[in-house]
Amino acid sequence: MAEGRGELPPQPPLHLSLPPASKRPCLRPAPRGPGPGPGPGFPNSRFRCPESLLDCAAKAVAEKWAFERVEERFERIPEPVQRRIVYWSFPRNEREICMYSSFQCRVAGEEGPAVGTVAPAGSGSVPGGVTNTTAAAGAAGTGDGLPFRRGIRLLETGCVENVLQVGFHLSGTVMEPASQSEPEVTHKVAISFDRCKITSVTCGCGNRDIFYCAHVVALSLYRIRKPEQVKLRLPISETLFQMNRDQLQKLVQYLITAHHTEVLPTAQKLADEILSSNSEINQVHGAPDPTAGASIDDDNCWHLDEEQVREQVKLFLSQGGYYGSGKQLNSMFAKVREMLRMRDSNGARMLTLITEQFMADPRLALWRQQGTGMTDKCRQLWDELGALWVCIVLNPHCKSEEKSGWLKQLKKWGDMDICPLEDGNYGSELPNITNALPQSNLAQGQSQSGAVTHTDSLARPRRTVFTRAMEACDLHWQDSHLQRIISCDYYMSPAYQREGESLLFNPQGLPLWLDHVPTACARVDALRSHGYPREALRLGVAIINTLRLQQHRQLDIYKHQKKGSAPCLPGNSSLFSLELLQKGMTSTTNLEGWVGHPLDPIGCLFTTLTETCRVEDDNAMDTGDSGEPKPPVYHHVPVWGCPDGGESYLALALEVALMGMGQQRVMPEGLYAQDKVCRNEEQIVAKLQEMELDDLLVQTLRKQAILLLEGGPFSGLGEVIHRESVPMHTFAKYLFSALLPHDTDLAYKLALRAMRLPVLESTGPSGDLGHPHHGISMVPSRYPRWFTLGHLESQQCELASTMLTAAKGDMLRLRTVLEAIQKNIHSSSLIFKLAQDAFKIATPADNPPDITLLNVALELGLQVMRMTLSTLNWRRREMVRWLVTCATEVGLRALVSILQSWYTLFTPTEATSIVAATVMSHNTILRLSLDYPQREELASCARTLALQCAMKDPQNCALSALTLCEKDHIAFETAYQIVIDAASTGMTYSQLFTIARYMEHRGYPLRAFKLASLAMTHLNLAYNQDTHPAINDVLWACALSHSLGKNELAAIIPLVVKSVHCATVLSDILRRCTMTAPGLAGIPGRRNSGKLMSTDKAPLRQLLDATISAYINTTHSRLTHISPRHYGEFIEFLSKARETFLLAQDGHIQFAQFIDNLKQIYKGKKKLMMLVRERFG
């Protein structure tokens, strides 16, 4: 590993401003003699001759040694050698420039260094020192707004001029072309460099950003691509040493003259100090030279503007996830990983700056005070931050003092009260990263109980997002077995040592790595992230071999226990499952789930293995500003060192993803942890779906699927699962779709097994056997607190829908899937969704319907009806209408069936108003193309339903029953009699009035009169209810009676007088009855006299007396609490009363006496009585 690469000495951080140029003293006299020109190593010359020995040596020295060390090592350095060292000290790889001028830099095929080579940064250069990406980088149409792309455009359009390299200092001018809003402007650019790294930059544009500006990029690329066009000079101190006194004086005077306004005060100050014998400047030998390169003690790292990093992170955090700030922060994390992969020490430096700003986020204290959790986006950023620190401290070549410094800083952050917890403010029972038990059952097997003893939640230590990184500081890479694994492709045990058990090798002699799986995968991630892809692959393969062996050993144990503990009796599997649960078998391998784990072990292994199999379309450099990324294309790469040569990294990636997804694991506590499990599942499935399955991958898929099905408690798809085991629906949906074209039986077997959701089963075991300290689930409740249960149920529904779609036309498969749905899905809304999905698939627009799938949709709909019959559901009416539509599509028998069994599916109101009404509609008859006997059968069923509903719920169904029975006299009479029977007890006046009006409309006025009379007996209208909604019904009933004849009017008036006490309503009825003669309805057999009725005779006399009495009572009631603003209204009321009084023969006398009584009783209301006297005398 190159000296200084990936190493950050424990020293105070650099100042926030741009680091100053080197000022080490330069004392050595320069050698005399001519120096060579640029020499070999350019695109024009690299094919004509090999590099000289001088260039080979100069390149090595320039990359690894500070120039001061060269000067100290050799007394005399020839000028040609100096020139070549200075020449080769500038960065040679455009990828490094791109890394510091764009958020993401990935050269195609280089997600890491090429597999099989562990090259240090910069080693990708061609013999001439130029990594030529001109055509590829320039042709890419993405990222045009980023500094790197803009710099390329400036270079290619000839905007870079006056380029001069003096020692380790490069300068030039870059012209920014004019735009619509800005004029053309030229910027002066200066770059200092050392050991192939840019150590400081200065540009006249005043750039304030994390990245180098486009002008610095343009000048840097000019030097990389066109080195022969750059004027090269030795450090200025060497040139000055060659001058005599006169030349030096002339140089100084010309320099001052050229820049007198800028340098004259400084020149005079320096002259005064030099002329003073006691000045500090005279106490130092030599003089500083900004072009002489760095000193031995200087840090050898790329220039990074720390202040801008802090400001940008602070800005992004302040935006709270809005304006794409989360994406920007993730890009900064990706930049850290990119630096680590290039073995750039700025990776750790930048992550430290980011973490400081994260810890300074004011929202942390606010969330803690309020007791609320942070947002999901913010939580994910903190997770990535913690994972990055694990990666940093696991650097296989970091120094111990570096690790100690990081540990001290991590502890400082972790001890702060506001530091976020690892599990999102919930306790965690996950094992420690270093002391977690390895999968020791490989050596000694599991005990029969296999139960795991968890520490009580109250005694658990506080675990923050940095805890795993602090624990990782205790890990090391000195284990000899581990060193052999990662350093050799052919590390195997000798054949004679392969008998018996071994903790180091499997029976085939391949190495194993027995470690806590997430910890082992964190090592893989660290190797890959720090630029050791081949070493990461080797360790990843050893981990997979360990998981394979573990899987087979656990399967053997499970089969042995199954064989010995349960007799081979049919139907005994559930007893056996319970027995295993009581033995705690579910916790043999799931100390913690690998999917959703903070270190993402499965995702890490999958990415490591697939990176080496990725096929790139071209050699374009991606600077991270493109749109949607293209899906990756993979090809098989044989596993190095595999004895039979049949292994492929791509197949291993698929296998380990299937192992991890299929692991049985108890659902973690807390909303965030559960949500993370779901999210991680979806991420892994999305990656799996990008793989195009060939024969080898299908073979791997089938093999692993069978193992998961046969597996015991280690498998989430095995026979035995814990009640709180994470469901496999998302995973099974992928397996089903992937296996269906290749092994249909296996696909259905897997998917049907995965349909279960035991946490919703009421028959689960009484004790929480596999998770004894699961605090939240200990409350007396039927279900534990699964915050993502709704999402999990929807995934279960998606799996079922996928199977239904695939089984279309296969009655046996459909019946099996239907049974699984009815057994395992407990949400009526989800079953309804499945029914709708099945209906849509079964009834395509341009093809005849699939009757098998239609029947399934109907059965699901019937189940929904039964489930929601006695519960409140806001979609119930929609469900009922849909079921009738579905039954109509199935045919006449389905409709008859739901009509005959309506009481198990619908309420009486639904059955009459929706079901029967829709079935009997004209559209349904046309849709089914029924003949007369079929129509009669359907109508008979509908009438029977109507009468049954009317008997059960006459209040709500009587009218619908009458409507449905209109065409059948007997049924209609039966329905009418049901209404009459129920009228005296259970029906309201409103319902009776409605039915009465219906009877009148249908031509049954006498029946309407009877019902109206019954309705009047239920009504009570008080004196002040002159806006009561029943007034119109009362007026209609009286009008109906009046039209029928004197006898009917005489019969209803006593009922009106008894029920109505409102004077204005009674007077209105009285006036209507006196305006026309009774009997206008023309009832057959009756004779109409045509005479108006008198108010002095019955039956109107009784109504008149009641009206006058109502006016008198109402008047006294109103006068009790009357206010002056209602006086006018009261006088108008008396005027209407007088009109009614005058209908009687002695009405004027009665009214006068009434007014006199008012004057006497209410004489205290002088103003009101004055108004009464003015109007009525």
GROMACS .gro file of C-alpha atoms in nm, residues 243-520:
model
  278
  243MET     CA    1   2.204   3.394  -1.079
  244ASN     CA    2   2.475   3.635  -0.971
  245ARG     CA    3   2.415   3.943  -0.758
  246ASP     CA    4   2.336   4.173  -1.050
  247GLN     CA    5   2.092   3.926  -1.198
  248LEU     CA    6   1.918   3.878  -0.868
  249GLN     CA    7   1.888   4.256  -0.814
  250LYS     CA    8   1.753   4.301  -1.162
  251LEU     CA    9   1.501   4.023  -1.107
  252VAL     CA   10   1.377   4.175  -0.781
  253GLN     CA   11   1.349   4.524  -0.924
  254TYR     CA   12   1.165   4.411  -1.235
  255LEU     CA   13   0.931   4.202  -1.019
  256ILE     CA   14   0.856   4.499  -0.796
  257THR     CA   15   0.804   4.725  -1.095
  258ALA     CA   16   0.564   4.483  -1.257
  259HIS     CA   17   0.357   4.441  -0.939
  260HIS     CA   18   0.451   4.744  -0.732
  261THR     CA   19   0.098   4.804  -0.602
  262GLU     CA   20   0.073   4.451  -0.466
  263VAL     CA   21   0.424   4.359  -0.349
  264LEU     CA   22   0.601   4.689  -0.273
  265PRO     CA   23   0.498   4.709   0.097
  266THR     CA   24   0.591   4.344   0.145
  267ALA     CA   25   0.923   4.387  -0.037
  268GLN     CA   26   1.018   4.685   0.177
  269LYS     CA   27   0.928   4.502   0.496
  270LEU     CA   28   1.137   4.200   0.399
  271ALA     CA   29   1.429   4.426   0.302
  272ASP     CA   30   1.419   4.594   0.640
  273GLU     CA   31   1.420   4.261   0.820
  274ILE     CA   32   1.707   4.123   0.612
  275LEU     CA   33   1.916   4.435   0.678
  276SER     CA   34   1.855   4.397   1.053
  277SER     CA   35   2.105   4.151   1.195
  278ASN     CA   36   1.882   4.061   1.490
  279SER     CA   37   1.564   3.996   1.293
  280GLU     CA   38   1.395   3.659   1.303
  281ILE     CA   39   1.438   3.611   0.932
  282ASN     CA   40   1.814   3.613   0.969
  283GLN     CA   41   1.801   3.338   1.232
  284VAL     CA   42   1.678   3.083   0.975
  285HIS     CA   43   1.907   2.926   0.717
  286GLY     CA   44   1.780   2.941   0.362
  287ALA     CA   45   1.448   3.079   0.244
  288PRO     CA   46   1.105   2.935   0.169
  289ASP     CA   47   1.015   2.822  -0.182
  290PRO     CA   48   0.645   2.763  -0.265
  291THR     CA   49   0.748   2.565  -0.575
  292ALA     CA   50   0.989   2.325  -0.403
  293GLY     CA   51   0.734   2.066  -0.297
  294ALA     CA   52   0.629   1.946   0.045
  295SER     CA   53   0.851   1.870   0.339
  296ILE     CA   54   0.882   1.528   0.497
  297ASP     CA   55   0.650   1.623   0.782
  298ASP     CA   56   0.368   1.758   0.562
  299ASP     CA   57   0.053   1.553   0.518
  300ASN     CA   58   0.036   1.387   0.180
  301CYS     CA   59  -0.334   1.423   0.098
  302TRP     CA   60  -0.554   1.580  -0.163
  303HIS     CA   61  -0.681   1.930  -0.105
  304LEU     CA   62  -1.024   1.930   0.061
  305ASP     CA   63  -1.201   2.249   0.161
  306GLU     CA   64  -1.316   2.154   0.509
  307GLU     CA   65  -1.513   2.471   0.566
  308GLN     CA   66  -1.720   2.408   0.256
  309VAL     CA   67  -1.786   2.049   0.357
  310ARG     CA   68  -1.920   2.172   0.690
  311GLU     CA   69  -2.131   2.443   0.532
  312GLN     CA   70  -2.282   2.212   0.271
  313VAL     CA   71  -2.374   1.942   0.524
  314LYS     CA   72  -2.519   2.202   0.759
  315LEU     CA   73  -2.726   2.344   0.473
  316PHE     CA   74  -2.855   2.004   0.363
  317LEU     CA   75  -2.951   1.910   0.720
  318SER     CA   76  -3.130   2.240   0.773
  319GLN     CA   77  -3.351   2.164   0.473
  320GLY     CA   78  -3.490   1.865   0.662
  321GLY     CA   79  -3.507   1.627   0.366
  322TYR     CA   80  -3.665   1.880   0.131
  323TYR     CA   81  -3.523   2.014  -0.197
  324GLY     CA   82  -3.337   1.688  -0.258
  325SER     CA   83  -3.111   1.736   0.045
  326GLY     CA   84  -3.133   1.367   0.136
  327LYS     CA   85  -3.007   1.275  -0.210
  328GLN     CA   86  -2.723   1.525  -0.175
  329LEU     CA   87  -2.618   1.382   0.160
  330ASN     CA   88  -2.626   1.030   0.019
  331SER     CA   89  -2.407   1.154  -0.263
  332MET     CA   90  -2.161   1.284  -0.005
  333PHE     CA   91  -2.160   0.942   0.162
  334ALA     CA   92  -2.094   0.787  -0.179
  335LYS     CA   93  -1.807   1.031  -0.222
  336VAL     CA   94  -1.659   0.907   0.106
  337ARG     CA   95  -1.679   0.547  -0.017
  338GLU     CA   96  -1.521   0.650  -0.345
  339MET     CA   97  -1.231   0.810  -0.159
  340LEU     CA   98  -1.189   0.499   0.052
  341ARG     CA   99  -1.177   0.284  -0.257
  342MET     CA  100  -0.908   0.507  -0.401
  343ARG     CA  101  -0.731   0.469  -0.063
  344ASP     CA  102  -0.750   0.841  -0.016
  345SER     CA  103  -0.708   0.952   0.346
  346ASN     CA  104  -0.960   1.229   0.286
  347GLY     CA  105  -1.235   0.966   0.307
  348ALA     CA  106  -1.207   0.943   0.685
  349ARG     CA  107  -1.141   1.315   0.707
  350MET     CA  108  -1.455   1.402   0.513
  351LEU     CA  109  -1.668   1.156   0.712
  352THR     CA  110  -1.546   1.317   1.034
  353LEU     CA  111  -1.654   1.659   0.909
  354ILE     CA  112  -1.994   1.521   0.805
  355THR     CA  113  -2.044   1.350   1.142
  356GLU     CA  114  -1.960   1.667   1.333
  357GLN     CA  115  -2.236   1.851   1.149
  358PHE     CA  116  -2.481   1.563   1.200
  359MET     CA  117  -2.414   1.574   1.573
  360ALA     CA  118  -2.462   1.951   1.571
  361ASP     CA  119  -2.805   1.921   1.411
  362PRO     CA  120  -3.041   2.119   1.642
  363ARG     CA  121  -3.325   1.882   1.565
  364LEU     CA  122  -3.161   1.607   1.771
  365ALA     CA  123  -3.213   1.794   2.097
  366LEU     CA  124  -3.566   1.887   1.991
  367TRP     CA  125  -3.659   1.527   1.909
  368ARG     CA  126  -3.515   1.411   2.241
  369GLN     CA  127  -3.705   1.674   2.441
  370GLN     CA  128  -4.032   1.599   2.267
  371GLY     CA  129  -3.982   1.223   2.282
  372THR     CA  130  -4.052   1.190   1.910
  373GLY     CA  131  -3.856   0.986   1.660
  374MET     CA  132  -3.671   1.135   1.368
  375THR     CA  133  -3.807   1.109   1.015
  376ASP     CA  134  -3.742   0.796   0.810
  377LYS     CA  135  -3.518   0.979   0.564
  378CYS     CA  136  -3.308   1.121   0.844
  379ARG     CA  137  -3.294   0.782   1.016
  380GLN     CA  138  -3.162   0.620   0.698
  381LEU     CA  139  -2.889   0.883   0.672
  382TRP     CA  140  -2.779   0.809   1.029
  383ASP     CA  141  -2.771   0.437   0.950
  384GLU     CA  142  -2.544   0.496   0.654
  385LEU     CA  143  -2.325   0.717   0.871
  386GLY     CA  144  -2.285   0.440   1.128
  387ALA     CA  145  -2.213   0.178   0.860
  388LEU     CA  146  -1.948   0.403   0.705
  389TRP     CA  147  -1.768   0.435   1.037
  390VAL     CA  148  -1.762   0.056   1.070
  391CYS     CA  149  -1.604   0.048   0.726
  392ILE     CA  150  -1.350   0.317   0.824
  393VAL     CA  151  -1.227   0.146   1.141
  394LEU     CA  152  -1.205  -0.192   0.966
  395ASN     CA  153  -0.950  -0.061   0.717
  396PRO     CA  154  -0.706  -0.356   0.704
  397HIS     CA  155  -0.406  -0.126   0.682
  398CYS     CA  156  -0.491   0.156   0.920
  399LYS     CA  157  -0.239   0.233   1.193
  400SER     CA  158  -0.316   0.159   1.555
  401GLU     CA  159  -0.288   0.526   1.651
  402GLU     CA  160  -0.541   0.611   1.380
  403LYS     CA  161  -0.784   0.352   1.516
  404SER     CA  162  -0.732   0.479   1.869
  405GLY     CA  163  -0.809   0.833   1.757
  406TRP     CA  164  -1.125   0.723   1.581
  407LEU     CA  165  -1.236   0.518   1.882
  408LYS     CA  166  -1.187   0.817   2.111
  409GLN     CA  167  -1.391   1.039   1.880
  410LEU     CA  168  -1.665   0.779   1.836
  411LYS     CA  169  -1.695   0.737   2.214
  412LYS     CA  170  -1.719   1.112   2.253
  413TRP     CA  171  -2.006   1.128   2.005
  414GLY     CA  172  -2.173   0.816   2.145
  415ASP     CA  173  -2.169   0.951   2.502
  416MET     CA  174  -2.368   1.259   2.403
  417ASP     CA  175  -2.731   1.244   2.517
  418ILE     CA  176  -2.857   1.348   2.176
  419CYS     CA  177  -2.675   1.070   1.990
  420PRO     CA  178  -2.938   0.862   1.804
  421LEU     CA  179  -2.986   0.504   1.914
  422GLU     CA  180  -2.915   0.215   1.681
  423ASP     CA  181  -3.266   0.074   1.685
  424GLY     CA  182  -3.463   0.395   1.653
  425ASN     CA  183  -3.541   0.470   2.019
  426TYR     CA  184  -3.634   0.112   2.103
  427GLY     CA  185  -3.431  -0.138   2.299
  428SER     CA  186  -3.230  -0.394   2.107
  429GLU     CA  187  -3.151  -0.755   2.174
  430LEU     CA  188  -2.903  -0.786   1.888
  431PRO     CA  189  -2.572  -0.941   1.990
  432ASN     CA  190  -2.251  -0.746   2.021
  433ILE     CA  191  -2.053  -0.724   1.699
  434THR     CA  192  -1.744  -0.882   1.853
  435ASN     CA  193  -1.874  -1.121   2.117
  436ALA     CA  194  -2.163  -1.272   1.922
  437LEU     CA  195  -2.136  -1.647   1.916
  438PRO     CA  196  -2.005  -1.789   1.590
  439GLN     CA  197  -2.210  -2.052   1.418
  440SER     CA  198  -2.054  -2.313   1.645
  441ASN     CA  199  -2.308  -2.580   1.562
  442LEU     CA  200  -2.081  -2.669   1.271
  443ALA     CA  201  -1.842  -2.821   1.518
  444GLN     CA  202  -2.056  -2.943   1.805
  445GLY     CA  203  -2.417  -2.932   1.678
  446GLN     CA  204  -2.702  -2.761   1.848
  447SER     CA  205  -2.839  -2.867   2.181
  448GLN     CA  206  -3.185  -3.012   2.188
  449SER     CA  207  -3.329  -2.700   2.343
  450GLY     CA  208  -3.138  -2.450   2.133
  451ALA     CA  209  -3.296  -2.170   2.328
  452VAL     CA  210  -3.119  -1.838   2.341
  453THR     CA  211  -3.094  -1.652   2.670
  454HIS     CA  212  -3.137  -1.281   2.615
  455THR     CA  213  -3.037  -1.016   2.858
  456ASP     CA  214  -3.330  -0.842   3.018
  457SER     CA  215  -3.424  -0.529   2.827
  458LEU     CA  216  -3.380  -0.311   3.135
  459ALA     CA  217  -3.019  -0.426   3.178
  460ARG     CA  218  -2.918  -0.385   2.815
  461PRO     CA  219  -2.650  -0.125   2.752
  462ARG     CA  220  -2.734   0.183   2.550
  463ARG     CA  221  -2.647   0.122   2.186
  464THR     CA  222  -2.603   0.421   1.958
  465VAL     CA  223  -2.546   0.440   1.585
  466PHE     CA  224  -2.171   0.445   1.660
  467THR     CA  225  -2.168   0.141   1.892
  468ARG     CA  226  -2.096  -0.109   1.615
  469ALA     CA  227  -1.808   0.104   1.488
  470MET     CA  228  -1.665   0.121   1.841
  471GLU     CA  229  -1.698  -0.256   1.872
  472ALA     CA  230  -1.532  -0.297   1.533
  473CYS     CA  231  -1.225  -0.116   1.669
  474ASP     CA  232  -1.156  -0.435   1.867
  475LEU     CA  233  -1.141  -0.645   1.551
  476HIS     CA  234  -0.812  -0.712   1.380
  477TRP     CA  235  -0.680  -0.881   1.066
  478GLN     CA  236  -0.389  -1.073   1.218
  479ASP     CA  237  -0.561  -1.412   1.233
  480SER     CA  238  -0.344  -1.647   1.026
  481HIS     CA  239  -0.640  -1.839   0.885
  482LEU     CA  240  -0.806  -1.513   0.780
  483GLN     CA  241  -0.483  -1.389   0.622
  484ARG     CA  242  -0.453  -1.705   0.416
  485ILE     CA  243  -0.817  -1.682   0.305
  486ILE     CA  244  -0.789  -1.329   0.171
  487SER     CA  245  -0.440  -1.365   0.023
  488CYS     CA  246  -0.469  -1.683  -0.179
  489ASP     CA  247  -0.717  -1.821  -0.430
  490TYR     CA  248  -0.608  -2.181  -0.376
  491TYR     CA  249  -0.602  -2.203   0.002
  492MET     CA  250  -0.736  -2.551   0.086
  493SER     CA  251  -0.679  -2.818   0.344
  494PRO     CA  252  -0.472  -3.120   0.243
  495ALA     CA  253  -0.677  -3.419   0.131
  496TYR     CA  254  -0.559  -3.638   0.419
  497GLN     CA  255  -0.695  -3.385   0.674
  498ARG     CA  256  -1.050  -3.374   0.541
  499GLU     CA  257  -1.187  -3.659   0.748
  500GLY     CA  258  -1.393  -3.564   1.053
  501GLU     CA  259  -1.510  -3.225   1.172
  502SER     CA  260  -1.314  -2.906   1.125
  503LEU     CA  261  -1.371  -2.546   1.225
  504LEU     CA  262  -1.148  -2.418   0.945
  505PHE     CA  263  -1.246  -2.617   0.633
  506ASN     CA  264  -1.553  -2.785   0.489
  507PRO     CA  265  -1.549  -3.152   0.379
  508GLN     CA  266  -1.433  -3.045   0.034
  509GLY     CA  267  -1.130  -2.875   0.188
  510LEU     CA  268  -1.245  -2.519   0.116
  511PRO     CA  269  -1.179  -2.265   0.391
  512LEU     CA  270  -1.453  -2.150   0.628
  513TRP     CA  271  -1.471  -1.831   0.829
  514LEU     CA  272  -1.657  -1.893   1.155
  515ASP     CA  273  -1.763  -1.548   1.265
  516HIS     CA  274  -2.079  -1.362   1.353
  517VAL     CA  275  -2.228  -1.331   1.004
  518PRO     CA  276  -2.292  -0.954   0.999
  519THR     CA  277  -1.943  -0.897   1.139
  520ALA     CA  278  -1.785  -1.119   0.878
   0.00000   0.00000   0.00000
